[in-house]
CSV table of N, CA and C in Angstrom, one decimal:
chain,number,residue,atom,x,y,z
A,1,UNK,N,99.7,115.2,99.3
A,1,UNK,CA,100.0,113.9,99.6
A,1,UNK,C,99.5,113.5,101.0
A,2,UNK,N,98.7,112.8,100.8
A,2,UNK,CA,98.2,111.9,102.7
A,2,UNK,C,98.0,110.6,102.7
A,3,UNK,N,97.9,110.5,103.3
A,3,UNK,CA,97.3,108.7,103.8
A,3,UNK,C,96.2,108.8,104.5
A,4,UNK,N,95.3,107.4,104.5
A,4,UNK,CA,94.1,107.5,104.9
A,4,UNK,C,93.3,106.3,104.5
A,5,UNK,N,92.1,106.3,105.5
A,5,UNK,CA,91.2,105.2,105.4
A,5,UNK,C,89.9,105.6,104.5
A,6,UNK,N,89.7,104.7,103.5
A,6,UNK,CA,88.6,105.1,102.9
A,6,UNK,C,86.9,104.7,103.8
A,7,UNK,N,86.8,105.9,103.4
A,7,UNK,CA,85.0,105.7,104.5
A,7,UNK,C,84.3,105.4,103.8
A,8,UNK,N,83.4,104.2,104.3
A,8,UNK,CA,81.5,104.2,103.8
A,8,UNK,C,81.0,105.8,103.4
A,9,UNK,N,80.4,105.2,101.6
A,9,UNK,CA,79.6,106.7,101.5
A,9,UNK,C,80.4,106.8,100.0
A,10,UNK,N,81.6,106.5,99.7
A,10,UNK,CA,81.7,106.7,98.6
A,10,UNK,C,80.9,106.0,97.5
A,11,UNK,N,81.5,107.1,96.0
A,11,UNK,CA,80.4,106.1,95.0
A,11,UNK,C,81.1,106.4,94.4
A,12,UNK,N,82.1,105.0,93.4
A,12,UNK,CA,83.0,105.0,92.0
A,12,UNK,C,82.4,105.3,90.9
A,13,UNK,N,80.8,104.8,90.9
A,13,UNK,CA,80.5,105.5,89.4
A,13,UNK,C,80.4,106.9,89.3
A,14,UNK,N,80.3,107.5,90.4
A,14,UNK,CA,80.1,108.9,89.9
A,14,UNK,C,81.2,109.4,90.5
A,15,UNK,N,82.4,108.8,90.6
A,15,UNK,CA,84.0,109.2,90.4
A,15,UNK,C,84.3,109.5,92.1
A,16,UNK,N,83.9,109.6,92.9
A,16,UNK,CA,84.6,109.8,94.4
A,16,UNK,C,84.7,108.9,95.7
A,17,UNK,N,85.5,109.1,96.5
A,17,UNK,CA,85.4,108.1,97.7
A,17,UNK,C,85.7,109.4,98.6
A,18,UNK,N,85.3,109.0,99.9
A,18,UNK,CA,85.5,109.8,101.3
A,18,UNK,C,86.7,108.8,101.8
A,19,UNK,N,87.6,109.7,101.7
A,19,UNK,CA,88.8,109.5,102.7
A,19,UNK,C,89.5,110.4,103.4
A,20,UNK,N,89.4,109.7,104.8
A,20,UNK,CA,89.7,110.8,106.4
A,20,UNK,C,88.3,112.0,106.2
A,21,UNK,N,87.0,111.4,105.7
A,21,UNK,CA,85.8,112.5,105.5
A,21,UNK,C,85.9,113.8,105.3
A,22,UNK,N,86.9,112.9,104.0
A,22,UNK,CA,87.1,114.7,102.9
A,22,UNK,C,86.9,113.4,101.5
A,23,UNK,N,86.0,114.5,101.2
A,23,UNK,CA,85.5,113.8,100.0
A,23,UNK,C,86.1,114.2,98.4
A,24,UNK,N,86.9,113.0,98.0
A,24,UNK,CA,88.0,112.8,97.0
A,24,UNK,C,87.5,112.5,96.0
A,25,UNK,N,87.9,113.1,94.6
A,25,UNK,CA,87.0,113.1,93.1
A,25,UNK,C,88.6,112.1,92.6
A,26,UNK,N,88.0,111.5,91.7
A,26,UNK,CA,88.9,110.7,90.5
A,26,UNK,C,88.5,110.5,88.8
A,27,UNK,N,88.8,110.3,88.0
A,27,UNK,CA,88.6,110.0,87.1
A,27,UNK,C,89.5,109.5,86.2
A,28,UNK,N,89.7,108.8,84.8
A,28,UNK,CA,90.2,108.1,84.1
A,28,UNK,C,91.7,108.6,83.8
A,29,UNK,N,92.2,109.6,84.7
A,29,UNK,CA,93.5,110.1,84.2
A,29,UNK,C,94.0,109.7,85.7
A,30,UNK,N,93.2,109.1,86.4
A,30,UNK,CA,94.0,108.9,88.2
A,30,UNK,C,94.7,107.9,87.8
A,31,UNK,N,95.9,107.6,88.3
A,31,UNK,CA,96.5,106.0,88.2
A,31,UNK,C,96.1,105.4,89.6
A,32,UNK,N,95.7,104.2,89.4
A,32,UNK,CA,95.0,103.4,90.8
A,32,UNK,C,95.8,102.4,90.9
A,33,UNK,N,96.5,102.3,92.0
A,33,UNK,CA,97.8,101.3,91.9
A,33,UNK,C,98.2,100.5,93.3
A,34,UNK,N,99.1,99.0,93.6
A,34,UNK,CA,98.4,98.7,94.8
A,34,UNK,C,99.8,99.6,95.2
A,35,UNK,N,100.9,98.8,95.9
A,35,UNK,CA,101.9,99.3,97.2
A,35,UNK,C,103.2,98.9,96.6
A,36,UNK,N,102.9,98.0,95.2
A,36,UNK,CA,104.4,97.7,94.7
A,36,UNK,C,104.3,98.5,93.3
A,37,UNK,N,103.1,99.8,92.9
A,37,UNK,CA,103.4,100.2,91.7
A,37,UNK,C,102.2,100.0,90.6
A,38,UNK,N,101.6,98.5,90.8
A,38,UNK,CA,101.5,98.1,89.8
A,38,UNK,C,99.6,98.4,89.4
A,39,UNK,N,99.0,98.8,88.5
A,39,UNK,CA,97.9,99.1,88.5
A,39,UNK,C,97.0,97.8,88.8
A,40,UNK,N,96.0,98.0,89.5
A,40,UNK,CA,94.7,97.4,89.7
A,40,UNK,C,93.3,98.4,89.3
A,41,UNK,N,92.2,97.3,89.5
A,41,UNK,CA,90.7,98.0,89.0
A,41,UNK,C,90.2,99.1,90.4
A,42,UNK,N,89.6,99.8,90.0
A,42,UNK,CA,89.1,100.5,90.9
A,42,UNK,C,88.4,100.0,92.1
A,43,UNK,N,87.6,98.9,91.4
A,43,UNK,CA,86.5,98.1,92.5
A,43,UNK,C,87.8,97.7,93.7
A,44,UNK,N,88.8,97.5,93.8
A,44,UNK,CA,89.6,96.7,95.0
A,44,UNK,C,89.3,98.0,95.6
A,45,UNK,N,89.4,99.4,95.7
A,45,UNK,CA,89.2,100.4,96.6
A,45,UNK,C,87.8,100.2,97.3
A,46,UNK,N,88.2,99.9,98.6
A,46,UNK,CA,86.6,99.4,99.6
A,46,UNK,C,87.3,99.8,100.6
A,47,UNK,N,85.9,100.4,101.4
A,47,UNK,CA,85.4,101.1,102.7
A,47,UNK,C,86.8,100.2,103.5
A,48,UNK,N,87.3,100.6,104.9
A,48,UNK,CA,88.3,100.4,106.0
A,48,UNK,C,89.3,99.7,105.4
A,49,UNK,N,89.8,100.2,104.2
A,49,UNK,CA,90.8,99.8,103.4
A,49,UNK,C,92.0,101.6,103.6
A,50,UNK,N,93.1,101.5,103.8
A,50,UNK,CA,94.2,102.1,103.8
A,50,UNK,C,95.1,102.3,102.3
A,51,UNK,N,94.8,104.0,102.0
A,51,UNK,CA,95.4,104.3,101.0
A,51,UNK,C,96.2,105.5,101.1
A,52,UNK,N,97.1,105.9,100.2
A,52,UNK,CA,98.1,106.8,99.8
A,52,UNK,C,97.7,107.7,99.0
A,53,UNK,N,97.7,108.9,99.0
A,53,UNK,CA,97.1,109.4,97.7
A,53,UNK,C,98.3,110.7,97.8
A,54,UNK,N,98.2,111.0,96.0
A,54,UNK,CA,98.6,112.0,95.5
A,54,UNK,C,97.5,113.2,94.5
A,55,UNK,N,97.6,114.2,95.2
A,55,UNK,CA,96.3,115.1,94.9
A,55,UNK,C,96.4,116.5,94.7
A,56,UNK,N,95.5,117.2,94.4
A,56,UNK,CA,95.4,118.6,93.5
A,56,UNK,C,93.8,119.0,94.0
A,57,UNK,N,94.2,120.4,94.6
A,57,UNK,CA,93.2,120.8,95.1
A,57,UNK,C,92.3,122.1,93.5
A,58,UNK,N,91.5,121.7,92.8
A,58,UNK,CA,90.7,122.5,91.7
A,58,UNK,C,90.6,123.7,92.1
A,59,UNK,N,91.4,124.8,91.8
A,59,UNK,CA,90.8,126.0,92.1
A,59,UNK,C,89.9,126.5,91.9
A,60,UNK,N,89.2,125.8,90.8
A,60,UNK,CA,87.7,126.7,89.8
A,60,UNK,C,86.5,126.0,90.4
A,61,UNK,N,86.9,124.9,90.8
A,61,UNK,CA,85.6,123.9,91.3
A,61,UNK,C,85.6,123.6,93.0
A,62,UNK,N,87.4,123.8,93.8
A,62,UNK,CA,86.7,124.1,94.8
A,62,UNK,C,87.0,122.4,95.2
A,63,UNK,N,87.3,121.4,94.6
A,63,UNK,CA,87.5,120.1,94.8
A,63,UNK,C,88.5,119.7,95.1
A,64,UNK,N,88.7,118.5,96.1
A,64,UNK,CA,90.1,117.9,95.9
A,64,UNK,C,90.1,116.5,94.5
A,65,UNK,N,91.1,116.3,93.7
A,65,UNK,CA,90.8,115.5,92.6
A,65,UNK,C,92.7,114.4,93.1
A,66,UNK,N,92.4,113.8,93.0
A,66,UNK,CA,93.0,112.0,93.0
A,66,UNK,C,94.3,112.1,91.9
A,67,UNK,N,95.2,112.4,92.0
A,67,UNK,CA,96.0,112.3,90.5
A,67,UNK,C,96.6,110.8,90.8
A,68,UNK,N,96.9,110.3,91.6
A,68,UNK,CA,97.4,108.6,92.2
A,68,UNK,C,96.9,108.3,93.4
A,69,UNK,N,96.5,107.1,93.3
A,69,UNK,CA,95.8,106.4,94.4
A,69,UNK,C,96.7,105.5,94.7
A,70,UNK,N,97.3,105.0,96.1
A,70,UNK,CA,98.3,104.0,95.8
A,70,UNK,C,97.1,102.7,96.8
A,71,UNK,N,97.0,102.0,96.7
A,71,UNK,CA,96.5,100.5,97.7
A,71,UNK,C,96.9,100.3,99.1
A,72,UNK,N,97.0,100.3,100.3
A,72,UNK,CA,98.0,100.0,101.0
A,72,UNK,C,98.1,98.5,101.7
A,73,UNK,N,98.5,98.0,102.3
A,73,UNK,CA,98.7,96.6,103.1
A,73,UNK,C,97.9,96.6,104.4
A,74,UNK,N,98.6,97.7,104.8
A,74,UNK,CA,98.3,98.6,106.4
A,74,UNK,C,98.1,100.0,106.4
A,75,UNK,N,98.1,100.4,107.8
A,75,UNK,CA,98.2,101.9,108.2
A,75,UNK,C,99.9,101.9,107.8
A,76,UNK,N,100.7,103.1,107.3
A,76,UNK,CA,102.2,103.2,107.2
A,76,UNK,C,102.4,103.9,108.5
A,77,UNK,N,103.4,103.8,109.1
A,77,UNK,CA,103.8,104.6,110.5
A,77,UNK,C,105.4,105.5,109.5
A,78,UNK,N,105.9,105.8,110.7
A,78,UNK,CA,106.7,107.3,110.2
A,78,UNK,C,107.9,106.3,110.1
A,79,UNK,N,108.1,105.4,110.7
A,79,UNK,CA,109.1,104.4,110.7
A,79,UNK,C,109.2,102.8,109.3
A,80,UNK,N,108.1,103.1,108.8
A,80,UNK,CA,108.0,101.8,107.2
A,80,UNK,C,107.8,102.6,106.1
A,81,UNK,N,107.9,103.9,106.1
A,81,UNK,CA,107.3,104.9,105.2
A,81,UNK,C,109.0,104.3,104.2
A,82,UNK,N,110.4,104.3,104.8
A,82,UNK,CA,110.9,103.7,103.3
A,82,UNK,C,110.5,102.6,102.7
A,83,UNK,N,110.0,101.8,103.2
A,83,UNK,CA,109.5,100.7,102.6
A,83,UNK,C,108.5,100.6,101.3
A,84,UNK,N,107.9,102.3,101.1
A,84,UNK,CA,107.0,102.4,100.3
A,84,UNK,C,107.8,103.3,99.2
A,85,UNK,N,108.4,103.3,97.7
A,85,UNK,CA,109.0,104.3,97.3
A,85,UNK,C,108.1,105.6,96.8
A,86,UNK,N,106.8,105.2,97.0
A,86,UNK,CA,106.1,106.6,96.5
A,86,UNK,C,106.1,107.3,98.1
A,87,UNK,N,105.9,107.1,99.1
A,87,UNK,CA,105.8,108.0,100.1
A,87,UNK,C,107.0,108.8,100.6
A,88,UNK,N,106.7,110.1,100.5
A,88,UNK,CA,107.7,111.2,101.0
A,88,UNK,C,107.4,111.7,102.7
């Protein structure tokens, strides 16, 4: 689980974005969702946008892959993190 800014460089069609310039795989089983839960399209995920992710590093491939993307409003500090129920 991390937080992070998505960087220029990713490409959705061919499933990944660079966030914190670690480069993150997704595909049709990732839930993409904004900060209250609720799903949105992929395309709202754009460059100096702030996201939440929950993730699984592939042992066989060596990749990090996306199991939930959450949207964010802002940067979260250690202090609004209740505000968000997926963040631990």
């Amino acid at each position: 689980r991390t937080q992070g800014l998505i960087n220029p460089g990713g490409n959705l069609k061919a499933g990944y974005l660079f966030i914190n310039e670690m480069r993150v795989y997704f595909d049709k089983a990732t839930q993409i969702m904004n900060h209250f839960g609720n799903p949105i399209p992929i395309t709202e995920l754009k460059p100096k946008k702030y996201v939440y992710l929950e993730m699984e590093k592939d042992p066989n491939q060596g990749i990090h892959k996306a199991k939930k993307i959450y949207l964010l409003p802002h940067y979260v500090n250690q202090k609004e993190k209740g505000k968000f129920f997926f963040m631990k």
